[in-house]
Coordinates of C-alpha atoms and ligand atoms in Angstrom, one line a residue:
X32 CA 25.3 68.8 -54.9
X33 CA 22.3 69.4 -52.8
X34 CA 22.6 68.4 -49.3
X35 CA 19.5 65.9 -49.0
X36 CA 21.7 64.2 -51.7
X37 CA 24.7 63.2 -50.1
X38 CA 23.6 60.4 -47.6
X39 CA 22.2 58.6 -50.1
X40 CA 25.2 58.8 -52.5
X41 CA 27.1 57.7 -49.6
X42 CA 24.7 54.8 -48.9
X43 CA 25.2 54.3 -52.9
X44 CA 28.5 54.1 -52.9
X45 CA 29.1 51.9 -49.5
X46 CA 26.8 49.1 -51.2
X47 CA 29.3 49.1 -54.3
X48 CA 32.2 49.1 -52.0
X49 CA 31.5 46.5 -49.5
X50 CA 28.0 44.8 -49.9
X51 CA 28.3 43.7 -53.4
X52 CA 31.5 42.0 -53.2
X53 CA 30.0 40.0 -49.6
X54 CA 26.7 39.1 -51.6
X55 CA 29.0 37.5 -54.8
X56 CA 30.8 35.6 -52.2
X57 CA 27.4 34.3 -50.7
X58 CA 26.2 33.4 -54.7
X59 CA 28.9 31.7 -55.2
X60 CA 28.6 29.1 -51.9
X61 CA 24.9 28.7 -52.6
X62 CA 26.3 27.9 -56.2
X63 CA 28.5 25.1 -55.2
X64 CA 26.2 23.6 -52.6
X65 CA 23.7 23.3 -55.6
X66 CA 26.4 21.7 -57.8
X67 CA 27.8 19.1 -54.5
X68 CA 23.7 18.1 -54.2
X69 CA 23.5 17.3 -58.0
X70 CA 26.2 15.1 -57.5
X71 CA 25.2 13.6 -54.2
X72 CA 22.4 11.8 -56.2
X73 CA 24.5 9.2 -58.0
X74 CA 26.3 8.9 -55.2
X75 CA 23.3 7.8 -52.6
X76 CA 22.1 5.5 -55.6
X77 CA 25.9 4.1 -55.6
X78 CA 25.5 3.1 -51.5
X79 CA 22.4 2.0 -52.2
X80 CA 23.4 -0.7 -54.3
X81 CA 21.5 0.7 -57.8
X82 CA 24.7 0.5 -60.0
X83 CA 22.3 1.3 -63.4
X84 CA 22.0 5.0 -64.7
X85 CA 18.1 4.7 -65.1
X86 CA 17.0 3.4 -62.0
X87 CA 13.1 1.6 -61.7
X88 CA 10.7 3.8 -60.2
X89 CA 10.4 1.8 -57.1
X90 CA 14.1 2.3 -56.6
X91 CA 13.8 6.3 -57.2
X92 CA 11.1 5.8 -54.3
X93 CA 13.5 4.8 -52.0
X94 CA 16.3 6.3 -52.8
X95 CA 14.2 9.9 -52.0
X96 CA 12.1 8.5 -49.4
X97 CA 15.4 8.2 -47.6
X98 CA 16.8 11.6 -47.9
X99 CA 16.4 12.6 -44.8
X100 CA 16.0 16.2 -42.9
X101 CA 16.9 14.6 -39.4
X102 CA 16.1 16.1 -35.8
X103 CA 19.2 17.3 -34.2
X104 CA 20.8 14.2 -32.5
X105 CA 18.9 14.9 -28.8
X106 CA 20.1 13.3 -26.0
X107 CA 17.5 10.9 -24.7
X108 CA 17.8 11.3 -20.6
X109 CA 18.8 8.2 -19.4
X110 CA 15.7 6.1 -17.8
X111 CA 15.3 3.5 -15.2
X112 CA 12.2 1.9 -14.7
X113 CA 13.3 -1.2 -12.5
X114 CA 15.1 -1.4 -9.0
X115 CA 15.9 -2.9 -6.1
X116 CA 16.8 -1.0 -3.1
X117 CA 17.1 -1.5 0.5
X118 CA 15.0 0.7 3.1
X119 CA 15.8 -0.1 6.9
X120 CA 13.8 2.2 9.4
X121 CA 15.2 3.8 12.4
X122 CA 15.2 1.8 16.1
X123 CA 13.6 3.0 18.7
X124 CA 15.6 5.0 21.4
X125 CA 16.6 3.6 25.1
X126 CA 14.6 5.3 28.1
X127 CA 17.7 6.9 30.6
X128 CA 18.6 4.0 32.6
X129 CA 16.5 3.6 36.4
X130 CA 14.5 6.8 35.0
X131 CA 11.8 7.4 37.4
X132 CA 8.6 8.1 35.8
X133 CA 6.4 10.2 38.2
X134 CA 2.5 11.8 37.6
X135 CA 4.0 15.1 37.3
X136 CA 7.1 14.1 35.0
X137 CA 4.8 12.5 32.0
X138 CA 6.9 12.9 29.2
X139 CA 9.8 12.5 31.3
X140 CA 13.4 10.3 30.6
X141 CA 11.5 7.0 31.3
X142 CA 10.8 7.1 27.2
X143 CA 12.8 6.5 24.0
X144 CA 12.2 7.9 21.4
X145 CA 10.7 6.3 18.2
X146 CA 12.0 5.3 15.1
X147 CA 11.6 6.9 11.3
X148 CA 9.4 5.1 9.1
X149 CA 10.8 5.0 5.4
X150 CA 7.6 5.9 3.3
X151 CA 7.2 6.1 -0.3
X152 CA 5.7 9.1 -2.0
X153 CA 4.2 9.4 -5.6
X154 CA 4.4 12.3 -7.6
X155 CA 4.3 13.6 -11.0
X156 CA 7.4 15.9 -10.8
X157 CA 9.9 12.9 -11.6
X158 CA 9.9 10.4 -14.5
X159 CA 12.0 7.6 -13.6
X160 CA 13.9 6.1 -10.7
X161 CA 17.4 7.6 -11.9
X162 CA 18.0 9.4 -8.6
X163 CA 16.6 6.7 -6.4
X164 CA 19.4 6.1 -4.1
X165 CA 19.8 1.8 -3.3
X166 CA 20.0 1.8 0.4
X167 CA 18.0 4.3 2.8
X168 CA 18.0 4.9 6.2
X169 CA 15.5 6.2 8.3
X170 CA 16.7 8.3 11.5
X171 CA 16.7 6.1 14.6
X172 CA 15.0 7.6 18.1
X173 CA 16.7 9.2 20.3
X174 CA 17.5 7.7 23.9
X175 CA 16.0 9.5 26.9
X176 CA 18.3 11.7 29.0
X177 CA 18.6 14.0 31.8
X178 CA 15.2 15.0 32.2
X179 CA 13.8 14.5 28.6
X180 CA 12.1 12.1 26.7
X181 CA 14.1 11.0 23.1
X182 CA 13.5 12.8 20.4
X183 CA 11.4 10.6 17.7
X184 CA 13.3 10.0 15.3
X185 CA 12.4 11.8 11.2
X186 CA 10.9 9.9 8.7
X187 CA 12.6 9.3 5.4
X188 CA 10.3 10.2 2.6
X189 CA 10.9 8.9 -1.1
X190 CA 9.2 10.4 -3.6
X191 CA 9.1 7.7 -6.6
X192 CA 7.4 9.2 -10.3
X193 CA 3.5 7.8 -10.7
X194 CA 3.0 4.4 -11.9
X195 CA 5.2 2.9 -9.6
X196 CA 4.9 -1.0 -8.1
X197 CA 6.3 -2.1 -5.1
X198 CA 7.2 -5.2 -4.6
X199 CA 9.1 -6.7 -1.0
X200 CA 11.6 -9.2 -2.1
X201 CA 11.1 -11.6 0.5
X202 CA 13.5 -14.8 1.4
X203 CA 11.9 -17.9 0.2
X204 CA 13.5 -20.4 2.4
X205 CA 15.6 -21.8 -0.7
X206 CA 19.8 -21.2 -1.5
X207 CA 22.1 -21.2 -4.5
X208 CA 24.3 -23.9 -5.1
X209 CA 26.9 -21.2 -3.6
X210 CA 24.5 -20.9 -0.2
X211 CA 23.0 -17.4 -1.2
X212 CA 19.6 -17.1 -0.4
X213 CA 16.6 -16.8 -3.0
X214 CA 14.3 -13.6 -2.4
X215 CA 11.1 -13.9 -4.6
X216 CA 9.4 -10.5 -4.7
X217 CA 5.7 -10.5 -3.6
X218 CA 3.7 -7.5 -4.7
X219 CA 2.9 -4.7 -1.7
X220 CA 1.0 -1.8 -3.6
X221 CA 1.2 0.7 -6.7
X222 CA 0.9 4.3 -6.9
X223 CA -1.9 6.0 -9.2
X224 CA -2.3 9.2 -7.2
X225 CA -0.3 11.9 -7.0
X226 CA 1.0 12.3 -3.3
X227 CA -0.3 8.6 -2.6
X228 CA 2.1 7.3 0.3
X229 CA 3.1 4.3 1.6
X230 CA 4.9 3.2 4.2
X231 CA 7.5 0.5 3.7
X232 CA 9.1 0.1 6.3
X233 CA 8.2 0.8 10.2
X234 CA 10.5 2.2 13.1
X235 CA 10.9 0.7 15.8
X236 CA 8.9 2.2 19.1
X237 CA 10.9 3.7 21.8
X238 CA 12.3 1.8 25.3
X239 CA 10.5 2.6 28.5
X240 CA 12.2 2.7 31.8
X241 CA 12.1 -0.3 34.1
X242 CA 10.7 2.0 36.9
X243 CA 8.5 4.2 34.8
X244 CA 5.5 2.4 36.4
X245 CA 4.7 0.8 39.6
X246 CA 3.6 -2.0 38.0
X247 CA 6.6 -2.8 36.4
X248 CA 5.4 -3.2 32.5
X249 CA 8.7 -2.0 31.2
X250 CA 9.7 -2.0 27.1
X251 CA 12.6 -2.5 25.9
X252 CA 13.5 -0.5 22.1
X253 CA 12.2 -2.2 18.8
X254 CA 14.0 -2.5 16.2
X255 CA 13.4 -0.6 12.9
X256 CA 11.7 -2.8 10.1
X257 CA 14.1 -3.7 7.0
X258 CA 12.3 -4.4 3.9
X259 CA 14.3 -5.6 0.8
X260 CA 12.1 -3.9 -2.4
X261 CA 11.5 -3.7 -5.7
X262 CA 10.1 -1.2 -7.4
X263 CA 9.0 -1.3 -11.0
X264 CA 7.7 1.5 -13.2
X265 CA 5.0 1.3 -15.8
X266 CA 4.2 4.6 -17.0
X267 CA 0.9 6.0 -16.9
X268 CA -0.7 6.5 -20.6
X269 CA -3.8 6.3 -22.3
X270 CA -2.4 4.9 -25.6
X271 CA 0.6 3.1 -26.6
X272 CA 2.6 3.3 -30.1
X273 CA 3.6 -0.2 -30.6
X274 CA 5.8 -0.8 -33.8
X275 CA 9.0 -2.4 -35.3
X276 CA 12.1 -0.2 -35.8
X277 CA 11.8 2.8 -38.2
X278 CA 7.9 2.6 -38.5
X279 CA 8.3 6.2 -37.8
X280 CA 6.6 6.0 -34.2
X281 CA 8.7 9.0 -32.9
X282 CA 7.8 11.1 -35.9
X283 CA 4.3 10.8 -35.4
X284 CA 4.7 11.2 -31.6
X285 CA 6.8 14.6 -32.7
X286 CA 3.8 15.8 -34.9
X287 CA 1.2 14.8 -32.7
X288 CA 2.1 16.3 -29.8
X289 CA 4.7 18.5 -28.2
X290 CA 6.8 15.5 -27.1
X291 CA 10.2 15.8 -29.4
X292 CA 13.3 13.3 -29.3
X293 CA 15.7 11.6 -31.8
X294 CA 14.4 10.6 -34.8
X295 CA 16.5 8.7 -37.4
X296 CA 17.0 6.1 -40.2
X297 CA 18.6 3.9 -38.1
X298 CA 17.5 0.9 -36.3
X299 CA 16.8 1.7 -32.6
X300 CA 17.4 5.3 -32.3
X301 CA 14.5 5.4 -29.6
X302 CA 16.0 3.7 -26.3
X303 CA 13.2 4.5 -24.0
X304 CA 9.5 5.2 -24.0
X305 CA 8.6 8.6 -24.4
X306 CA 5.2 10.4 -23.2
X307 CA 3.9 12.9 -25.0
X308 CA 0.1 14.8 -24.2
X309 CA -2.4 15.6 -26.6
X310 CA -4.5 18.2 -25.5
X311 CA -8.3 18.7 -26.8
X312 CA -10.7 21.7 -26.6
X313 CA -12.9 20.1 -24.4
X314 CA -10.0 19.8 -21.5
X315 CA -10.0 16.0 -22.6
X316 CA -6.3 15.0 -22.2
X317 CA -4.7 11.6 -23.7
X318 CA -1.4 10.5 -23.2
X319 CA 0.5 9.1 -26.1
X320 CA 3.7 6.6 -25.6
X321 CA 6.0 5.8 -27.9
X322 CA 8.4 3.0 -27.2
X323 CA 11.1 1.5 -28.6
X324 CA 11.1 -1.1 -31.6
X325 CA 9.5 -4.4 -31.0
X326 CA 10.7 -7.6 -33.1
X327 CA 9.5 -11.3 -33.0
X328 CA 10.1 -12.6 -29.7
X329 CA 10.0 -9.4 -27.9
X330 CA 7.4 -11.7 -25.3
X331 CA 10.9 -13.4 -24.5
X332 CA 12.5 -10.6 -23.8
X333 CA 14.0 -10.6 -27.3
X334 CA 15.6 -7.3 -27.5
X335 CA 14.2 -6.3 -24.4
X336 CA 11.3 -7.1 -25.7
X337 CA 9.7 -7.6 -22.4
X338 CA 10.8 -4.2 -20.6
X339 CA 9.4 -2.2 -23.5
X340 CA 6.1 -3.7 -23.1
X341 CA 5.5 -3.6 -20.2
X342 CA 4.8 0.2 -20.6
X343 CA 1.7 -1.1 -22.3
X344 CA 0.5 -2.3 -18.8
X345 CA -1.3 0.7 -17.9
X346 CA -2.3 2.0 -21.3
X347 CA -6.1 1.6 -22.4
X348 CA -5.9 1.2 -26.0
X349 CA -3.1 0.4 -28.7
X350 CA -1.8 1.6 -31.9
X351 CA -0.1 -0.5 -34.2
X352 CA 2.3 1.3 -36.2
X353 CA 3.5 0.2 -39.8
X354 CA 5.5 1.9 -42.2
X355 CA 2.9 1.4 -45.8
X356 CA 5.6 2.7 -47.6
X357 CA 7.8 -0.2 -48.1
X358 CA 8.0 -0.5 -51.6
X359 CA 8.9 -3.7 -54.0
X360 CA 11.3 -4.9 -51.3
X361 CA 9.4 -5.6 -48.7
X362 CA 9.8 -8.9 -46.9
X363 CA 7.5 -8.6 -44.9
X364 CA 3.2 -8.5 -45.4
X365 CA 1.7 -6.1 -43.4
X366 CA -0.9 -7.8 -42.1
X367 CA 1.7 -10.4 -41.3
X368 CA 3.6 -7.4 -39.3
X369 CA 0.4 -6.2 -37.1
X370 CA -0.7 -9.6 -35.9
X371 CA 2.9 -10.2 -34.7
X372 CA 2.8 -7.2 -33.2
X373 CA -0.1 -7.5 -31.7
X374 CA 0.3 -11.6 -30.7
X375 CA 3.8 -10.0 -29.0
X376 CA 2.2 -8.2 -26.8
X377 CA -1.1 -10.7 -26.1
X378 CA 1.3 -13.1 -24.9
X379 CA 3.7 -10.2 -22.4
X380 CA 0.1 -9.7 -21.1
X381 CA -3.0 -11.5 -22.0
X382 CA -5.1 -8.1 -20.6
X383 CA -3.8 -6.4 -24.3
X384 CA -6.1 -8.6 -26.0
X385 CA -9.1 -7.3 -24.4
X386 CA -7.9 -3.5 -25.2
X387 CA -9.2 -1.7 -28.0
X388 CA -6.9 -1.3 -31.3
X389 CA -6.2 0.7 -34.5
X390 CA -3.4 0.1 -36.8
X391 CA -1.9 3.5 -38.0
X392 CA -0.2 3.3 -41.6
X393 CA 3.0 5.6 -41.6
X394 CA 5.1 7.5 -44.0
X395 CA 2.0 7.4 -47.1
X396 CA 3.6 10.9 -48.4
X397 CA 6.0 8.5 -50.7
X398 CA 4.7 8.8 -54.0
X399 CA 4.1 5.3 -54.7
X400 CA 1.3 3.4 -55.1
X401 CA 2.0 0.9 -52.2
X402 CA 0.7 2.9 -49.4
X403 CA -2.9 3.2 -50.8
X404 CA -2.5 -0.6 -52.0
X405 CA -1.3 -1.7 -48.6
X406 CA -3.6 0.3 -46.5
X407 CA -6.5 -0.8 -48.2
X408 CA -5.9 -4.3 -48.4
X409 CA -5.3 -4.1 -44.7
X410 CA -8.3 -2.7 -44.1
X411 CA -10.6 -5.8 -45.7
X412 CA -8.4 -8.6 -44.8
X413 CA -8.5 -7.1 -40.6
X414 CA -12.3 -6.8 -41.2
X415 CA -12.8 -10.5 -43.1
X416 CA -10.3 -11.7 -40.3
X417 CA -11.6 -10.1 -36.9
X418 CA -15.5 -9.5 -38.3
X419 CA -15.4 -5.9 -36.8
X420 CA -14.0 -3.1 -38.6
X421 CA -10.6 -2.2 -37.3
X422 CA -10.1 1.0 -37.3
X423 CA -6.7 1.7 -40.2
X424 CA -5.3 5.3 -40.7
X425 CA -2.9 6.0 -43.5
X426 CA -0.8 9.5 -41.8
X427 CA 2.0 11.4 -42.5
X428 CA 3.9 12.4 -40.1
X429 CA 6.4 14.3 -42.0
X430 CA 3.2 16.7 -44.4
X431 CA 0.5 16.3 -41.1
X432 CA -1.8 14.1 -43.4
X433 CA -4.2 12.4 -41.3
X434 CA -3.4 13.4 -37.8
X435 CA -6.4 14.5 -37.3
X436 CA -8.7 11.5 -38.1
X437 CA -5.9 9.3 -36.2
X438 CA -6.6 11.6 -33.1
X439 CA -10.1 11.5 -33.7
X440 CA -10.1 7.8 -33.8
X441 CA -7.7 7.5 -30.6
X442 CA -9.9 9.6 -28.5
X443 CA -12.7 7.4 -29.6
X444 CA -11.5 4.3 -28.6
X445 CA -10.1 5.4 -25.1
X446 CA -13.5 7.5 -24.5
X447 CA -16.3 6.0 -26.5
X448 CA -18.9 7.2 -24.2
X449 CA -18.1 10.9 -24.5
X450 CA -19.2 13.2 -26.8
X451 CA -16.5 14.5 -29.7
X452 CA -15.0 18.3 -29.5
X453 CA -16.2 19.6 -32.1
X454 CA -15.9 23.2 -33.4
X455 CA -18.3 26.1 -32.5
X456 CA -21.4 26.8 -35.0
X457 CA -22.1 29.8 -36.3
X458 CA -25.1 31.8 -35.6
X459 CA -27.4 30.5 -38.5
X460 CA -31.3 31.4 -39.0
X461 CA -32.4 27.9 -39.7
X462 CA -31.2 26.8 -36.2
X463 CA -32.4 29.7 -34.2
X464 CA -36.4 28.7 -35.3
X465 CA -36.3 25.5 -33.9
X466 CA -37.3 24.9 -30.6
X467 CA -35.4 24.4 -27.4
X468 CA -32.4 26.2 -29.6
X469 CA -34.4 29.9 -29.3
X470 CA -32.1 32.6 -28.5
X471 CA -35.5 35.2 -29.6
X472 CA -39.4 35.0 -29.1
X473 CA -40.6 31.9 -30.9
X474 CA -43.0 32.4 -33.7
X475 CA -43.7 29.2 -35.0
X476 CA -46.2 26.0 -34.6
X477 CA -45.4 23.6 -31.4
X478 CA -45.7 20.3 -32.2
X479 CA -46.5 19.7 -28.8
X480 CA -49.9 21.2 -28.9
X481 CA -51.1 18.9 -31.4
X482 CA -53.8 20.7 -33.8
X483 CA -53.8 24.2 -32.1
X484 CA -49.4 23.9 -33.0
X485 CA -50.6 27.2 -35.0
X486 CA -50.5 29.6 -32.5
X487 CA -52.7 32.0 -34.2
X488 CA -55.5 29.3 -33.8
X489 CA -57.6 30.1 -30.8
X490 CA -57.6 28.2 -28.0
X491 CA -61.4 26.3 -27.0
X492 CA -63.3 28.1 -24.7
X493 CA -62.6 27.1 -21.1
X494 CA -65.3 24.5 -19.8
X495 CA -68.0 26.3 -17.6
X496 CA -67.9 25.5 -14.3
X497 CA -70.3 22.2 -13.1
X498 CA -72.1 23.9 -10.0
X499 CA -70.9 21.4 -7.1
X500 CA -73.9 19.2 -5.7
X501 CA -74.0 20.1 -2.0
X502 CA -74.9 16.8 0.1
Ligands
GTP134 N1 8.9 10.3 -45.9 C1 8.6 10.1 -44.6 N2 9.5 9.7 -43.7 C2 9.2 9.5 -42.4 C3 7.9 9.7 -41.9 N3 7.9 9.5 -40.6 C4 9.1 9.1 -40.3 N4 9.9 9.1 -41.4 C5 11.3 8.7 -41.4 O1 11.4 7.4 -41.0 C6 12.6 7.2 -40.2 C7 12.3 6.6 -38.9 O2 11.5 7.5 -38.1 P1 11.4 7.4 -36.5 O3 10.3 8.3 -36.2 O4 12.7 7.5 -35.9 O5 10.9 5.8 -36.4 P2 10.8 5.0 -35.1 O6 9.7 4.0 -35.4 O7 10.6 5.9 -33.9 O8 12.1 4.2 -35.1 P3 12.8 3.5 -33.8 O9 12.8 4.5 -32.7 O10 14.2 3.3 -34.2 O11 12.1 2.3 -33.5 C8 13.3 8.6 -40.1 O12 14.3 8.7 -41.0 C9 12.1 9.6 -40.4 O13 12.6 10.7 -41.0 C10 6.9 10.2 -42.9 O14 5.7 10.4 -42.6 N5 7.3 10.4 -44.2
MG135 MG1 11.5 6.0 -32.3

């Protein structure tokens, strides 16, 4: 055998010895996975309660609109957006008892030192008020001694995520029935800015000696302020996804942008509002939130109804998500669906009625004609009803069918004064010869000159001059 042979004999025979019998074993799983899908079908039409062996077309519908691919269960990070706390800032320090201020000792132990404020600080780097601890302390000032004057006391800085209210919970002069009093909270100031600050509470200024001057205008310590708060978050967003359970709102969230949590058949599997970004060419930015499901009553605070939206607060337009898809079953009309929807959040805030809207219709990859039937007659009975055309979009979250127009239409309705970002053009002839798009010498007429636009007509002969008449 010739030498240049042999490895490849060798490779021959390893892949007879060991490969082939690994690759049967792997057939034969991928055969019986096959065979345990074949007979998952009746099985899902069994739970389903279709007992008969054809079943109607509406019902395949559903049955394979339901098969699911799911996300990987995530873990939604818990999210507080409401809180009371307590902030007390520090006292002002004692002066050193019969200190003796004198001109030369200035800063001498005739002073206390000041108290810490307790100041609020915005900023983008935190989402929620998880790690906001209920009581805080601000360092108190420190009293004067020997020869020195207190030390002021530090400042305790919060920093609470953007979009934050506060409100000082302040003692209205009334008691339970059990003699505790009732605090009514009274709105102080909200944060829009990153690195806004505010100060809550003030410390208290520092003690001065009773002989620190000759005229005797001695101070005794302040107390630190105490300031019962609460703070409320409403997330900053441009848009809002308002829907009812399982209209797919996180899917198109998920396809839309680079946000990503639990998506699912069942009821409810979003517990807290999600932001993702949508980025355009044009550096444009829009915010897209998804909440939770809404259902009737939510302005109640059915199904905490009311602490979902108030996440619209801030938001400048809304999207009203319905599933089109729903097939023969459907309870509900869809127009029926979108004015709750949008009624719900009218009456949590009568400011979402002046906010422009779209209706986004989900899940139209089911082959069925309801989607198209159901989008369209959504379309005329909004525009009969409101008299202005109301923007609909039938997407798909799951094949990326008509993202595009429902971004397109977003960034319309949150900007409509700007222009749309719109992909290069290429160099083409026709648009180089026009004027004020020349990227070469001009050749052609300019309307501007009237009859001489040829330019190969001559110009008139300049007027002689009129000698002046000399006075
Ligand atoms: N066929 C199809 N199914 C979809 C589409 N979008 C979402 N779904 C499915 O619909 C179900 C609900 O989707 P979600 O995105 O979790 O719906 P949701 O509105 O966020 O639901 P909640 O968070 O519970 O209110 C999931 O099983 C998705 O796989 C779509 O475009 N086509
Ligand atoms: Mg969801």
């Amino acid at each position: 055998m010739p030498r240049a042979l042999a490895p490849a004999l060798c490779l021959r025979c390893y892949s007879r010895a060991i490969l082939a019998p690994q690759l049967r074993r792997f057939a034969d799983a991928a055969a019986l996975a096959a065979r345990e899908r074949a007979d998952e079908l009746p099985e899902r039409a069994r739970n389903k309660g279709i007992s008969s062996a054809d079943p109607s077309p509406g019902q395949v519908v559903e049955l394979f609109g339901t098969e699911d691919v799911e996300s990987f269960p995530r873990l939604q990070k818990p999210f507080v957006d409401r809180i009371w706390l307590s902030a007390k800032a520090g006292n002002g320090g004692s002066p050193a008892p019969n200190a003796n201020r004198r001109p030369h000792l200035p800063t001498g132990p005739g002073y206390g030192g000041h108290g810490g404020n307790v100041i609020l600080k915005a900023t983008t780097q935190i989402e929620s008020f998880l790690d906001v601890p209920e009581k805080i302390n601000a360092e108190h000032g420190g009293d004067g001694h020997d020869s020195s004057r207190g030390k002021s006391g530090k400042d305790y800085v919060l920093q609470v995520p953007l979009g934050t209210i506060i409100r000082e919970r302040v003692f209205s002069g009334e008691r339970t029935s059990e003699g505790r009093r009732i605090f009514l909270p009274q709105f102080r100031y909200q944060f829009l800015r990153h690195e806004d600050t505010y100060i809550v509470a003030r410390g208290g200024t520092g003690g001065i000696g009773p002989k620190s001057f000759k005229k005797g205008d001695s101070r005794r310590p302040t107390h630190g302020q105490r300031a019962r708060l609460e703070l409320e978050l409403r997330l900053m967003n441009d848009a809002t996804l308002v829907g009812m359970p399982n209209a797919g709102k996180t899917s198109l969230l998920a396809a839309l942008s680079r946000a990503h949590t639990r998506i699912g058949p069942e009821e409810f599997s979003t517990t807290r509002p999600h932001v993702g970004v949508i980025k355009f060419r044009d550096r444009v930015e829009i915010r897209l939130c998804d909440l939770p499901g809404l259902s009737e009553g939510a302005h109640e605070d059915k199904l905490m109804g009311r602490r979902i939206l108030r996440h619209t607060y801030r938001s400048r337009a809304l999207a009203f998500v319905v599933n089109v898809a729903r097939g023969e079953s459907s309870e509900h009309d869809v127009l029926a669906e979108v004015e709750m929807l949008r009624e719900e959040a009218i009456r949590f805030d009568p400011l979402n009625a002046e906010k422009p809207w779209m209706v986004i219709g989900t899940k139209c990859d089911l082959l069925h004609r309801d989607p198209l039937f159901h989008l369209d007659s959504l379309f005329y009975r909004l525009r009969a009803r409101y008299g202005a055309e109301v923007p609909v979009v039938g997407t798909s979250s799951r094949f990326g069918l008509g993202l595009t127009r429902t971004v397109r239409i977003l960034r319309q309705l949150i900007y409509p004064d700007m222009l749309e970002a719109r992909p290069r053009l290429g160099a083409d002839p026709e648009l180089q010869r026009q004027p004020k798009v020349l990227h070469g010498p001009y050749l052609g007429p300019l309307p501007s000159l009237g009859e001489y636009a040829d330019p190969r007509t001559p110009l008139p002969a300049p007027e002689p001059d009129v000698p002046k008449l000399t006075p």
